[in-house]
mmCIF file of C-alpha atoms in Angstrom:
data_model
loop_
_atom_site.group_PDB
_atom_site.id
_atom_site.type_symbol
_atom_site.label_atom_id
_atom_site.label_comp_id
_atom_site.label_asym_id
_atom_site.label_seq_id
_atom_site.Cartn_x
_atom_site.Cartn_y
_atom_site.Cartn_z
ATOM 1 C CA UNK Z 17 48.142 -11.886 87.642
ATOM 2 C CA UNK Z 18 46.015 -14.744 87.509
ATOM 3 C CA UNK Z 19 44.012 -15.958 90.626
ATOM 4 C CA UNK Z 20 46.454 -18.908 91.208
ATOM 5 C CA UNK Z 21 49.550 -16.829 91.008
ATOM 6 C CA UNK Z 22 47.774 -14.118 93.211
ATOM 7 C CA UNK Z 23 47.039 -17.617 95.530
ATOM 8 C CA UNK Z 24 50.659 -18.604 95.440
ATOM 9 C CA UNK Z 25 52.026 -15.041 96.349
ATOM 10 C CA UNK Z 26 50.158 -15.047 99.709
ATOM 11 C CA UNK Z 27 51.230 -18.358 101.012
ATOM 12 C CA UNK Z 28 55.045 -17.223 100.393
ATOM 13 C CA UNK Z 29 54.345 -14.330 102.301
ATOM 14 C CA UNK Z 30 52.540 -15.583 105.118
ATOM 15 C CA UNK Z 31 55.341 -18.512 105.208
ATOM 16 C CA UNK Z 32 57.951 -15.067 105.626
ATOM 17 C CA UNK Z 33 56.044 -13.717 108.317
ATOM 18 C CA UNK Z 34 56.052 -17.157 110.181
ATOM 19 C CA UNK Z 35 60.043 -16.813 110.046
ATOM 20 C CA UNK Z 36 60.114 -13.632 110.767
ATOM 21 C CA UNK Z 37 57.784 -13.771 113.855
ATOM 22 C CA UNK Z 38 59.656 -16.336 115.209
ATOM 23 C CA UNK Z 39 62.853 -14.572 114.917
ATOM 24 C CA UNK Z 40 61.370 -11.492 116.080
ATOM 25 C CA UNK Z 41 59.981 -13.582 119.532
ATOM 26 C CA UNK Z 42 63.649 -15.701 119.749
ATOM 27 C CA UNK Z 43 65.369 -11.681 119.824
ATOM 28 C CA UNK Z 44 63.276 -10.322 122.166
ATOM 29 C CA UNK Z 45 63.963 -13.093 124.535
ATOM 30 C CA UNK Z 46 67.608 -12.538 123.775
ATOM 31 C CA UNK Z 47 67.968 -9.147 124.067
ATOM 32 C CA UNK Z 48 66.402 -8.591 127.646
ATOM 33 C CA UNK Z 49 69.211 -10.845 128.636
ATOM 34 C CA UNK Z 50 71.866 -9.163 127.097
ATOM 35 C CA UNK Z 51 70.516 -6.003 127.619
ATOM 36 C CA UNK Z 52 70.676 -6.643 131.697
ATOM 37 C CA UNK Z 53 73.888 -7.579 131.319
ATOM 38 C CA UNK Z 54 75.342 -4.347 128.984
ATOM 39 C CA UNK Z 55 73.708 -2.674 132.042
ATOM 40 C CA UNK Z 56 75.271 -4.705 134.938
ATOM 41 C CA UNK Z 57 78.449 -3.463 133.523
ATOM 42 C CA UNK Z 58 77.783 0.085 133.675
ATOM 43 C CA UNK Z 59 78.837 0.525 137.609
ATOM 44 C CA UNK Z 60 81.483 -0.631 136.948
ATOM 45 C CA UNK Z 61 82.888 1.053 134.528
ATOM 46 C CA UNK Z 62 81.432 4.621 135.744
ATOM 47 C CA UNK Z 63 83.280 3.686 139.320
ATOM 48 C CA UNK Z 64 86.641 3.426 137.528
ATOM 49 C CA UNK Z 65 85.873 6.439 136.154
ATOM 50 C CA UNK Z 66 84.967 8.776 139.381
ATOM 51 C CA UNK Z 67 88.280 6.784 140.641
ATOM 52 C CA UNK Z 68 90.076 8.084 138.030
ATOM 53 C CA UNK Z 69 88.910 11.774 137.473
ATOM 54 C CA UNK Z 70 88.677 11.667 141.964
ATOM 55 C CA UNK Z 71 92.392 10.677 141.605
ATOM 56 C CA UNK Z 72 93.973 13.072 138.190
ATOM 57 C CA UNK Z 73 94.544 15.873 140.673
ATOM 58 C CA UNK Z 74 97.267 13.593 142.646
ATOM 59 C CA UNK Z 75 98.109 12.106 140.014
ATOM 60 C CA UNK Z 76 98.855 14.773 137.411
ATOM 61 C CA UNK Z 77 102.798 14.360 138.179
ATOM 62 C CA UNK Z 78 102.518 10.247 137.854
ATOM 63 C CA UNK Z 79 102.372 8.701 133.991
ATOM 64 C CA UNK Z 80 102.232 5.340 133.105
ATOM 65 C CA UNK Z 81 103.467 3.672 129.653
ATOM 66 C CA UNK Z 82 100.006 2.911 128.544
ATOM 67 C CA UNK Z 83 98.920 6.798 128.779
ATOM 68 C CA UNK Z 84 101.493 8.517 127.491
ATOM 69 C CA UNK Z 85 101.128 9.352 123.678
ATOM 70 C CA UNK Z 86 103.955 9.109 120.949
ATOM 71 C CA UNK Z 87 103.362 9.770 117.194
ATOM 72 C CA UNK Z 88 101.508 7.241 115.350
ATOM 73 C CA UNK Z 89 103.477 5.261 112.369
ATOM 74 C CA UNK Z 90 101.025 1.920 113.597
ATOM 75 C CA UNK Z 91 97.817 1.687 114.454
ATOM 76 C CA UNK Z 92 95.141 -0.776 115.826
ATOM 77 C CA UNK Z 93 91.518 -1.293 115.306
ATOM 78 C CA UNK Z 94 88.958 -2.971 117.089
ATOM 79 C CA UNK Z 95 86.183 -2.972 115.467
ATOM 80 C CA UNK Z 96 82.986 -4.646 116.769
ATOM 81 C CA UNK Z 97 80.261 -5.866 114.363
ATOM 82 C CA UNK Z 98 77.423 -9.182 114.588
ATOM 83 C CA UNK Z 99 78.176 -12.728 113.059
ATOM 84 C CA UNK Z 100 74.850 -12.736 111.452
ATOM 85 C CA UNK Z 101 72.521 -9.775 109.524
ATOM 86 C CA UNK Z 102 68.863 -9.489 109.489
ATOM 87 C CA UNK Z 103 69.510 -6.301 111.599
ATOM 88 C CA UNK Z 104 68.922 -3.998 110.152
ATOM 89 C CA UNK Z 105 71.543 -0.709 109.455
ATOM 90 C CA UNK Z 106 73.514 -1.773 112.717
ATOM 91 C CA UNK Z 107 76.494 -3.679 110.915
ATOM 92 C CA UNK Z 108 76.498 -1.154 107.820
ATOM 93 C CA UNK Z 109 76.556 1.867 110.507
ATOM 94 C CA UNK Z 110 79.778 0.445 112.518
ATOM 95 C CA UNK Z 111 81.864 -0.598 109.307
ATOM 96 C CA UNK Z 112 80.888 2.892 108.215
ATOM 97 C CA UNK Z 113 82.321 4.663 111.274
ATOM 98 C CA UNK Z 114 85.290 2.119 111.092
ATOM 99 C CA UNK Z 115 86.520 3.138 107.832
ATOM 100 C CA UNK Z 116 86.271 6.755 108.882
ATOM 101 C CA UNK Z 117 88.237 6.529 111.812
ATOM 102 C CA UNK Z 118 90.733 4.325 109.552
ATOM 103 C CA UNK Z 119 91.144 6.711 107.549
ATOM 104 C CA UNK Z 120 91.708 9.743 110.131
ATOM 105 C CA UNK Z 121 94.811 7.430 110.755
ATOM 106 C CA UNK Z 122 95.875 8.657 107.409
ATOM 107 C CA UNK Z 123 98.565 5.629 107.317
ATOM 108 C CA UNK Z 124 98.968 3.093 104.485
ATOM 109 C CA UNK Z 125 97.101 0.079 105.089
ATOM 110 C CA UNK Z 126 99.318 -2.612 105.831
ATOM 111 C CA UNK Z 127 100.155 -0.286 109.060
ATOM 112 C CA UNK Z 128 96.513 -0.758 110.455
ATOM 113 C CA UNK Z 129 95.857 -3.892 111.728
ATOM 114 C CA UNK Z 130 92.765 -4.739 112.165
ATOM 115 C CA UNK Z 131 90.983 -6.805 115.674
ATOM 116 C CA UNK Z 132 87.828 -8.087 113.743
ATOM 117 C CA UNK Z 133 85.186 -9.328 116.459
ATOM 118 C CA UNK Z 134 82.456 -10.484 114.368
ATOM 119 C CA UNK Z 135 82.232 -12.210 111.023
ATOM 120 C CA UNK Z 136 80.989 -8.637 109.062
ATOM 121 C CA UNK Z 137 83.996 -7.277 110.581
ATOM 122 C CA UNK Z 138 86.162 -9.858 108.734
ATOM 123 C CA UNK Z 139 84.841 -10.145 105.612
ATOM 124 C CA UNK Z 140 84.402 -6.466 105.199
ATOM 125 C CA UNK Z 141 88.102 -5.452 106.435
ATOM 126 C CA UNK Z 142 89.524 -8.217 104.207
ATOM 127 C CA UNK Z 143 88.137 -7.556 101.479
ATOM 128 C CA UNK Z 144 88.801 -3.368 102.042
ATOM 129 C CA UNK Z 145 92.473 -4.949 101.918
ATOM 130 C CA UNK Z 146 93.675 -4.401 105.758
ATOM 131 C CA UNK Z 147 95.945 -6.595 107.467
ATOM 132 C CA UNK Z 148 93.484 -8.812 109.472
ATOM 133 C CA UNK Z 149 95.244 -9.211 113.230
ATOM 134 C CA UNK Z 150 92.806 -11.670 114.552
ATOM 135 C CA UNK Z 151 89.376 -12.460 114.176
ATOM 136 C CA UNK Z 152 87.204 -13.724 116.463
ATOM 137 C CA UNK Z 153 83.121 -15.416 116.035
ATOM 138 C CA UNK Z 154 80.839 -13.286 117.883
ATOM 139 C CA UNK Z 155 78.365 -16.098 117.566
ATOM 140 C CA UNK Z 156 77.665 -16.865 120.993
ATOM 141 C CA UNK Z 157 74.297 -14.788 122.669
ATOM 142 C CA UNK Z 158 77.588 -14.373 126.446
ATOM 143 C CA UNK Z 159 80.273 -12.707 125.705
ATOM 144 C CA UNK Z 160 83.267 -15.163 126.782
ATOM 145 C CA UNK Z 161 85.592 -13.758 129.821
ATOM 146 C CA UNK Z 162 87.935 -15.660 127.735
ATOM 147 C CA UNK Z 163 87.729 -13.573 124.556
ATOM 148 C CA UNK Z 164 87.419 -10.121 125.906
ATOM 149 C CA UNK Z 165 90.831 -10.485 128.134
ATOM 150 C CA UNK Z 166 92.250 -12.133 125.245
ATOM 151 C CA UNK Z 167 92.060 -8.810 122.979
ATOM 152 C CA UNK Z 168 92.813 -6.892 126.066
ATOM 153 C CA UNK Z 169 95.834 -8.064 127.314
ATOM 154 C CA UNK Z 170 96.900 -8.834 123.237
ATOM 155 C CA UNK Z 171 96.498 -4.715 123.010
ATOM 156 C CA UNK Z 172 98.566 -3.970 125.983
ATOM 157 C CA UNK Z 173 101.250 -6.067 125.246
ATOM 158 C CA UNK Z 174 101.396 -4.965 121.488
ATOM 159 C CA UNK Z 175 101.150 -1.344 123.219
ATOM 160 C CA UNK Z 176 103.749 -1.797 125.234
ATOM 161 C CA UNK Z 177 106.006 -3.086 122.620
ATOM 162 C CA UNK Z 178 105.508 -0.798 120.278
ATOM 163 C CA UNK Z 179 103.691 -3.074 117.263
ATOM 164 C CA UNK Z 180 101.202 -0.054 117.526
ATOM 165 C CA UNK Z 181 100.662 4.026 118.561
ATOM 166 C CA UNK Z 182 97.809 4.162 119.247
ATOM 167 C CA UNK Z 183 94.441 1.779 119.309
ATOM 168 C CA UNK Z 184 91.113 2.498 118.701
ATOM 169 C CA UNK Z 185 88.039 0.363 119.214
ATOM 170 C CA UNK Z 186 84.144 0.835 116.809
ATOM 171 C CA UNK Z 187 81.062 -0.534 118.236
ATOM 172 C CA UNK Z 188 77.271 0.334 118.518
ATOM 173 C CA UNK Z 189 76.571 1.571 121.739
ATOM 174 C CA UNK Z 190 72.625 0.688 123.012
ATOM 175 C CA UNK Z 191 70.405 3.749 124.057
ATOM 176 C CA UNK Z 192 67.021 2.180 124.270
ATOM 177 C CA UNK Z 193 65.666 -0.522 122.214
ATOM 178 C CA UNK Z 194 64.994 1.367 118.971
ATOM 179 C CA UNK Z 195 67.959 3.708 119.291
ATOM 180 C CA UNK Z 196 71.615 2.366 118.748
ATOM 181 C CA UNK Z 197 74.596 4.148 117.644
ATOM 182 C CA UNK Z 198 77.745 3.330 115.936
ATOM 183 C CA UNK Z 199 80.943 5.276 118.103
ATOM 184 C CA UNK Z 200 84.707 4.869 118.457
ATOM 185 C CA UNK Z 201 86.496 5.681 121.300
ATOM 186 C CA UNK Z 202 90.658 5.322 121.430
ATOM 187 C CA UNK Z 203 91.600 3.053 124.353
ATOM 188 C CA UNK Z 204 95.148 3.524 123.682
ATOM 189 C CA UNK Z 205 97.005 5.671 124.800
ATOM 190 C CA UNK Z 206 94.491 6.240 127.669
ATOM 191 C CA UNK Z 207 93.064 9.723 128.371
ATOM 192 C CA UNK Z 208 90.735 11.082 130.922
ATOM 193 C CA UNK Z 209 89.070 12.297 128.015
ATOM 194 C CA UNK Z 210 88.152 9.206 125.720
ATOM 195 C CA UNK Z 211 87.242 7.256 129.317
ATOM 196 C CA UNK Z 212 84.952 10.473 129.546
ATOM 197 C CA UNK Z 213 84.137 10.460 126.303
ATOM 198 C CA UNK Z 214 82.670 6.803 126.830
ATOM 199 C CA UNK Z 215 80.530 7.316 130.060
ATOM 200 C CA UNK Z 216 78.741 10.480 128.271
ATOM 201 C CA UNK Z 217 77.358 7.672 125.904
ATOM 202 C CA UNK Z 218 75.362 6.011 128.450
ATOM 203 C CA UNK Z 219 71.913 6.509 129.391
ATOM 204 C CA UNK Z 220 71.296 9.429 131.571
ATOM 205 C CA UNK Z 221 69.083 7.937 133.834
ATOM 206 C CA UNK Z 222 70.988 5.375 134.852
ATOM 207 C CA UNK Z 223 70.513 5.964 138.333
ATOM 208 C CA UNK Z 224 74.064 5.645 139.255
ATOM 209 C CA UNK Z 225 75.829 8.368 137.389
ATOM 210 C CA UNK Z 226 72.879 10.992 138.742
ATOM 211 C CA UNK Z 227 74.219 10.211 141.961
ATOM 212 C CA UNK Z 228 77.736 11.005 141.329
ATOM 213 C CA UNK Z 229 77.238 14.179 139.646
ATOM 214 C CA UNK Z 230 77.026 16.481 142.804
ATOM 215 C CA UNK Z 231 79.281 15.347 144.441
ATOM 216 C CA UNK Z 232 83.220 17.418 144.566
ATOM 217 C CA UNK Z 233 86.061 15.326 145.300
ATOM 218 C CA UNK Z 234 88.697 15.365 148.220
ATOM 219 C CA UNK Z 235 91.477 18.141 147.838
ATOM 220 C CA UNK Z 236 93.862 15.431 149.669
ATOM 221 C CA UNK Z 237 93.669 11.550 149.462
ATOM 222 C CA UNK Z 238 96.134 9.334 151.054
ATOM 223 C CA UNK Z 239 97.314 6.682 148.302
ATOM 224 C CA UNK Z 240 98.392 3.594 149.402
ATOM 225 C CA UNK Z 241 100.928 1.823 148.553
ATOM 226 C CA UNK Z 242 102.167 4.586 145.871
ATOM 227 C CA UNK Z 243 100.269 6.623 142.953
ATOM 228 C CA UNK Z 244 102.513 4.303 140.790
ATOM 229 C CA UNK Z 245 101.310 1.498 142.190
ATOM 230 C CA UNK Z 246 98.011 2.490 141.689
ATOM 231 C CA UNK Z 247 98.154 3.025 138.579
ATOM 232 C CA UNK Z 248 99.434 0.064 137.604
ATOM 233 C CA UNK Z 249 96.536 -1.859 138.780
ATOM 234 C CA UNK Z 250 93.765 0.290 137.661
ATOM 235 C CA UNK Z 251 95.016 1.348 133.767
ATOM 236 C CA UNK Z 252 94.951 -2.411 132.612
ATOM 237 C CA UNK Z 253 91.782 -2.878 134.485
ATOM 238 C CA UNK Z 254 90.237 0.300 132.714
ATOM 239 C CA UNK Z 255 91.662 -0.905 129.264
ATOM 240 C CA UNK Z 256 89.884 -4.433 129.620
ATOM 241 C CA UNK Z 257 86.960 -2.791 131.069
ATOM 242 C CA UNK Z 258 86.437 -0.851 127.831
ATOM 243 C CA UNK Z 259 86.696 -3.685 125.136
ATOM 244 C CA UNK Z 260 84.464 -5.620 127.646
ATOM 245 C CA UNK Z 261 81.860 -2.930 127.389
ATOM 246 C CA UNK Z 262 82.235 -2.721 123.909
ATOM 247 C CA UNK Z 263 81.308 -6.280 123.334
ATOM 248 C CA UNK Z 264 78.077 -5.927 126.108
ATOM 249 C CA UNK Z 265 77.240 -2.941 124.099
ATOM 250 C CA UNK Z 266 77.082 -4.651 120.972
ATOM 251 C CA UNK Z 267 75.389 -7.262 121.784
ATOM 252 C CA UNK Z 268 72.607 -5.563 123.637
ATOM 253 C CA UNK Z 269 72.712 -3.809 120.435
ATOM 254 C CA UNK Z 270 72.385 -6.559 117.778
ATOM 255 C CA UNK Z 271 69.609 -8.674 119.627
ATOM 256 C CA UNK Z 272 67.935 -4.849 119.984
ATOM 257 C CA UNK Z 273 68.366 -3.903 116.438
ATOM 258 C CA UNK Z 274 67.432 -7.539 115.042
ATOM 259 C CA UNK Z 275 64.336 -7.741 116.846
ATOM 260 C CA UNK Z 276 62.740 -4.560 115.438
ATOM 261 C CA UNK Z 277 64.195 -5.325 111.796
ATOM 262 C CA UNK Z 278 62.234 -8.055 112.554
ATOM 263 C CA UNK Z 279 59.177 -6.419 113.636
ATOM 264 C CA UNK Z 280 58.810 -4.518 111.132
ATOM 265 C CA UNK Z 281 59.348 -7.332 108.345
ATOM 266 C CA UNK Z 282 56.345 -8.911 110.056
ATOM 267 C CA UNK Z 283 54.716 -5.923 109.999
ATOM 268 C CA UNK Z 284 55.040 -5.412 106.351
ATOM 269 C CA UNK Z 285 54.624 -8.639 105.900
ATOM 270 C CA UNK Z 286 50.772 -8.637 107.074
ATOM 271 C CA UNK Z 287 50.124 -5.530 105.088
ATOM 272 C CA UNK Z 288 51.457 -6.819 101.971
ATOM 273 C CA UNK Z 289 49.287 -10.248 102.584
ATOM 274 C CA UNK Z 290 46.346 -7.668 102.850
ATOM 275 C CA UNK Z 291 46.610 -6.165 100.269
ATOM 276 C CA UNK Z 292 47.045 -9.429 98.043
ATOM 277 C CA UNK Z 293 44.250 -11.461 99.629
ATOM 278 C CA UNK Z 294 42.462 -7.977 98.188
ATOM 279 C CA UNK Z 295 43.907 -8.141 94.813
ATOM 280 C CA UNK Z 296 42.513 -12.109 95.077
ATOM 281 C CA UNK Z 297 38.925 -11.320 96.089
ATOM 282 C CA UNK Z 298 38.894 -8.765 93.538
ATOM 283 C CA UNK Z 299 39.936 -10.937 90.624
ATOM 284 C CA UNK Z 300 37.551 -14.013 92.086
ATOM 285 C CA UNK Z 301 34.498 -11.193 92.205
ATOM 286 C CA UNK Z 302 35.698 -9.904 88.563
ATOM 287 C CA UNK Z 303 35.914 -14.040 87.219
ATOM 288 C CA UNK Z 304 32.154 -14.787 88.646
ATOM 289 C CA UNK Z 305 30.782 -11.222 87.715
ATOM 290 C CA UNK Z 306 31.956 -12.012 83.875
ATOM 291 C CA UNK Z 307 30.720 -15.974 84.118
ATOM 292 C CA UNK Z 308 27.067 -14.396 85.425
ATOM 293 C CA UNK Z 309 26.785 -11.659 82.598
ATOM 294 C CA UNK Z 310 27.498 -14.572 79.797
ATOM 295 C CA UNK Z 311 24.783 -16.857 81.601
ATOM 296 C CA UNK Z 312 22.158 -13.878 81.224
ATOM 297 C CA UNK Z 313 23.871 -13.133 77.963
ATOM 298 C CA UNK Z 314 23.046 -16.121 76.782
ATOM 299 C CA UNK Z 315 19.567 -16.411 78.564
ATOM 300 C CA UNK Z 316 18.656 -13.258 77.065
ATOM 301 C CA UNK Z 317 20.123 -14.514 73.216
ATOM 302 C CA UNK Z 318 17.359 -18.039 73.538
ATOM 303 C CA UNK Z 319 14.505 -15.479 74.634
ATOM 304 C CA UNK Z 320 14.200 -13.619 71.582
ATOM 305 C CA UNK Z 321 13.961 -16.905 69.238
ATOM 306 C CA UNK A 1 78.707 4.338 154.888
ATOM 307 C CA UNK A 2 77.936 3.306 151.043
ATOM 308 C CA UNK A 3 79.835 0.627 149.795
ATOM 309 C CA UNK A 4 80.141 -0.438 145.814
ATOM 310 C CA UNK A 5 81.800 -3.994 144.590
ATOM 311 C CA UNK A 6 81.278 -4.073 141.365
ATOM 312 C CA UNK A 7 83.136 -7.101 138.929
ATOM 313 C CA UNK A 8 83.838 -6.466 134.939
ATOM 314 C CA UNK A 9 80.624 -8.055 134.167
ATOM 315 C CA UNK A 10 78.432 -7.743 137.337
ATOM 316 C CA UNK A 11 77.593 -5.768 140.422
ATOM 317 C CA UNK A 12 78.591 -7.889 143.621
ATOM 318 C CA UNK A 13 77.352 -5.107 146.109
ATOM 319 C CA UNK A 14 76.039 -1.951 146.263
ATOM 320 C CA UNK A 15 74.174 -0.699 149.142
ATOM 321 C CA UNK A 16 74.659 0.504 153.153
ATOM 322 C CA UNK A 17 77.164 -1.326 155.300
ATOM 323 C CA UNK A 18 78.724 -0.615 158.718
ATOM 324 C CA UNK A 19 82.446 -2.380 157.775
ATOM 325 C CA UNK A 20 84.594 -3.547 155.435
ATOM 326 C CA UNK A 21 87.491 -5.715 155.784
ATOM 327 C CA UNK A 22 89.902 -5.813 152.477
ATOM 328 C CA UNK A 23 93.473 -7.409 151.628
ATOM 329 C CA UNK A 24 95.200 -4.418 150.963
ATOM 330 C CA UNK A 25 98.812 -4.315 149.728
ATOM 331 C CA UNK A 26 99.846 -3.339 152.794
ATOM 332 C CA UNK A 27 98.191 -5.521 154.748
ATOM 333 C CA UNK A 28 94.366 -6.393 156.004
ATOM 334 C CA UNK A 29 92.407 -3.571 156.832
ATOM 335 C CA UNK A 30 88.923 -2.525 158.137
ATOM 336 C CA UNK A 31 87.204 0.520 156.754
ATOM 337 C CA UNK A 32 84.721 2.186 158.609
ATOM 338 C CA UNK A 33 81.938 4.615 158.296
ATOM 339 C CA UNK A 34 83.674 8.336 157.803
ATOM 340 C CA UNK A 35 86.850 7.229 156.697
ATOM 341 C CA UNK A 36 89.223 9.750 155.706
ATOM 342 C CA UNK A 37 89.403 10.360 151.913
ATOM 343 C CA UNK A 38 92.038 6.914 150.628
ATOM 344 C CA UNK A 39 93.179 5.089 147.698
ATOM 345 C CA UNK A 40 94.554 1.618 147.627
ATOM 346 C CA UNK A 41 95.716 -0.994 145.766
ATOM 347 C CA UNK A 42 93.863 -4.997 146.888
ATOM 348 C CA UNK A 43 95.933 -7.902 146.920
ATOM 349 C CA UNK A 44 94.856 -11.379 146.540
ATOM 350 C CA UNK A 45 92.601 -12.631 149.661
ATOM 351 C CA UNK A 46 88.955 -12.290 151.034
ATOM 352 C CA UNK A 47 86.857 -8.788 150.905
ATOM 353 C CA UNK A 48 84.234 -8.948 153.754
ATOM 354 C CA UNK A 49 81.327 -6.088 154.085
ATOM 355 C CA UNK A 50 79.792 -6.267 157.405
ATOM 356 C CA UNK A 51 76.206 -4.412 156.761
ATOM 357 C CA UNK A 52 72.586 -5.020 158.785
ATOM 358 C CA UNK A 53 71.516 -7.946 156.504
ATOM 359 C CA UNK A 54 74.566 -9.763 157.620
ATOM 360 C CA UNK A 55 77.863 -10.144 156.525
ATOM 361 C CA UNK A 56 79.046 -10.925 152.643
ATOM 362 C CA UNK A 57 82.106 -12.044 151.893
ATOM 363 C CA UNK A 58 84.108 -12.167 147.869
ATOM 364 C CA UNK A 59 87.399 -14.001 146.479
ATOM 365 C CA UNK A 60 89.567 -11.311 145.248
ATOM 366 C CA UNK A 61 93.021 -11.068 142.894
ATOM 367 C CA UNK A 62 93.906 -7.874 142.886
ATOM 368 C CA UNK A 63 91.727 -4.422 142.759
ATOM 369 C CA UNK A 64 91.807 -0.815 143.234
ATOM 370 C CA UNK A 65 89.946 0.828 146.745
ATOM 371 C CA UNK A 66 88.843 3.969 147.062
ATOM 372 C CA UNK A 67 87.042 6.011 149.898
ATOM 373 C CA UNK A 68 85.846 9.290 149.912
ATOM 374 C CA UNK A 69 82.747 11.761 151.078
ATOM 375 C CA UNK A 70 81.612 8.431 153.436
ATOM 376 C CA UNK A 71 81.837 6.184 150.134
ATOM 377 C CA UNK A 72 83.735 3.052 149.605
ATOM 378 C CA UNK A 73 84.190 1.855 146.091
ATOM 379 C CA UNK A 74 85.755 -1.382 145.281
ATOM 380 C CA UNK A 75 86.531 -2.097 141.526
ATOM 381 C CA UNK A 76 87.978 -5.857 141.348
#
């Protein structure tokens, strides 16, 4: 490479690093708020849950229509991915564990419709050939009230009237900044053990679910107005409360996962700019050694006349 | 007794209190300290804990209660 080229080279990559850095500040930023709130939701969703498991004793003889399980001709996917990349394995890892759990269905395509929340989502299921239910921009940095009670209540109500068997949702659930994982959980028909299943994914030191753990509940409760009508008010609550957490999830999880791809582009980024600046004063020292050795070449070739 | 409100999206209260009022579907009621073990449905209407920073008080539609082991836990 000549010196210009060498010269050329470094200013694109310092110009990369400037985007990248900036990125890599904007996520940070971004995902200590969206991290708080993945976490706000956590109570919540581990009270429903000590309701629940305090309650299965009484209500072992009760069922509900959203928790009892037929055979499964339809299915439903909700699948959970970010509207833009630069973030590393995190889409790749959820469409991954989507087309797995697709599959498991072992049903023809057209019979798995397909709740994309996220434009990766889309274009991937689209193109994979599955019929596309809705899909929804996952563009805003809040997740919309609006949005998550909009799949909710659409997945009850296609539940309940039988346009599906069973639904399952994909998303990346956020450990710690550099660890997220893709998982699916089935919200529909509701068990004890995919609620379960769900909680056991959070951090254990949340503070809140160390306090529940020695704790053995009541051998009698009195249930007001009826187990029925008990049910009836938690199970939809507990169904919403799961695609909600799925969408706080993944969004701690993208800003997480976008700020470290980020990172370490800048990182590499400085190395590589190193190494050419390097490469550069090399090739400068090499030009002037070769200029001085044919001034004293030439020097020494007047001498000897 | 420990009470827990907790929202969807956020965590409305969580700490001590000496009282709680709530809409139930049966009609208002208090709960206090060492209440015996109690699930309930809420109905639409006001949700005040009583507790020694003062009293707070929520909008509620609907919501499940339940009290056990000197624990109140209100999902809305």
């Amino acid at each position: 490479m000549s010196l210009k080229d060498i010269k050329v080279k470094i200013k694109s990559v310092n110009r990369t690093r400037k985007v990248t850095k900036a990125m890599e500040a904007v996520s940070a930023v971004k995902m200590r708020k969206s991290q708080i709130r993945a976490l706000s939701g956590r109570p919540y969703v581990s009270s429903a849950l000590s309701i629940l498991e305090r309650l299965s004793p009484s209500l072992k003889k009760v069922s509900h229509p959203l928790t009892q399980s037929r055979e499964v001709s339809k299915a439903a996917l909700v699948v959970v991915t970010s509207d833009k990349g630069l973030c590393g394995a995190l889409n790749g890892a959820v469409l991954k564990e989507a087309s797995k759990v697709a599959k498991n269905y072992a049903l023809p395509k057209e019979d798995i419709q397909v709740y994309a929340f996220g434009k990766k989502a889309g274009e991937y299921f689209e193109r994979e050939g599955y019929t596309l239910h809705q899909r929804f921009d996952n563009v805003s940095d809040e997740v919309s009230i609006e949005d998550y009670s909009h799949i909710s209540e659409s997945l009850v109500e296609g539940f309940m009237l039988g346009a599906f068997d069973r639904v399952d949702v994909v998303y990346t659930t956020f450990r710690s900044t550099f660890e997220q994982k893709a998982v699916s959980h089935q919200v529909l028909p509701l068990s004890m053990d995919s609620f379960q299943a769900m909680v056991k994914t959070f951090v254990s030191e949340d503070t809140f679910l160390t306090e529940r753990e020695h704790y053995t509940p009541p051998a009698f409760y009195t249930v007001e107005p009826s187990p029925e009508g008990v049910l009836k008010t938690l199970i939809p609550k507990l169904v919403s409360v799961i695609v909600l957490h799925a969408l706080l999830e993944s969004k701690a999880s993208e800003h997480s996962a976008r700020m470290v791809a980020m990172k370490n582009a800048s990182d590499k980024s400085r190395d590589l700019s190193k190494s050419l600046t390097r490469t550069f004063n090399k090739a400068r020292q090499a030009v002037i050694t070769r200029e001085v050795s044919e001034i004293v070449g030439g020097i020494e070739a007047m001498a000897v006349d | 007794m420990k009470v827990t409100i907790a929202r969807a999206h956020e965590n409305l209260f969580s700490g001590e209190a000496e009282s709680l009022t709530l809409p139930l579907s049966e009609g208002v009621a208090t709960i206090l300290p060492h209440h015996e073990p109690f699930v309930s449905t809420l109905s639409a209407g006001k949700v005040t804990v009583r507790s020694a920073e003062g009293e707070k008080v929520f909008d509620v539609e609907s919501g499940v209660l339940e009290v056990s082991n000197n624990q109140a836990t209100v999902i809305l």
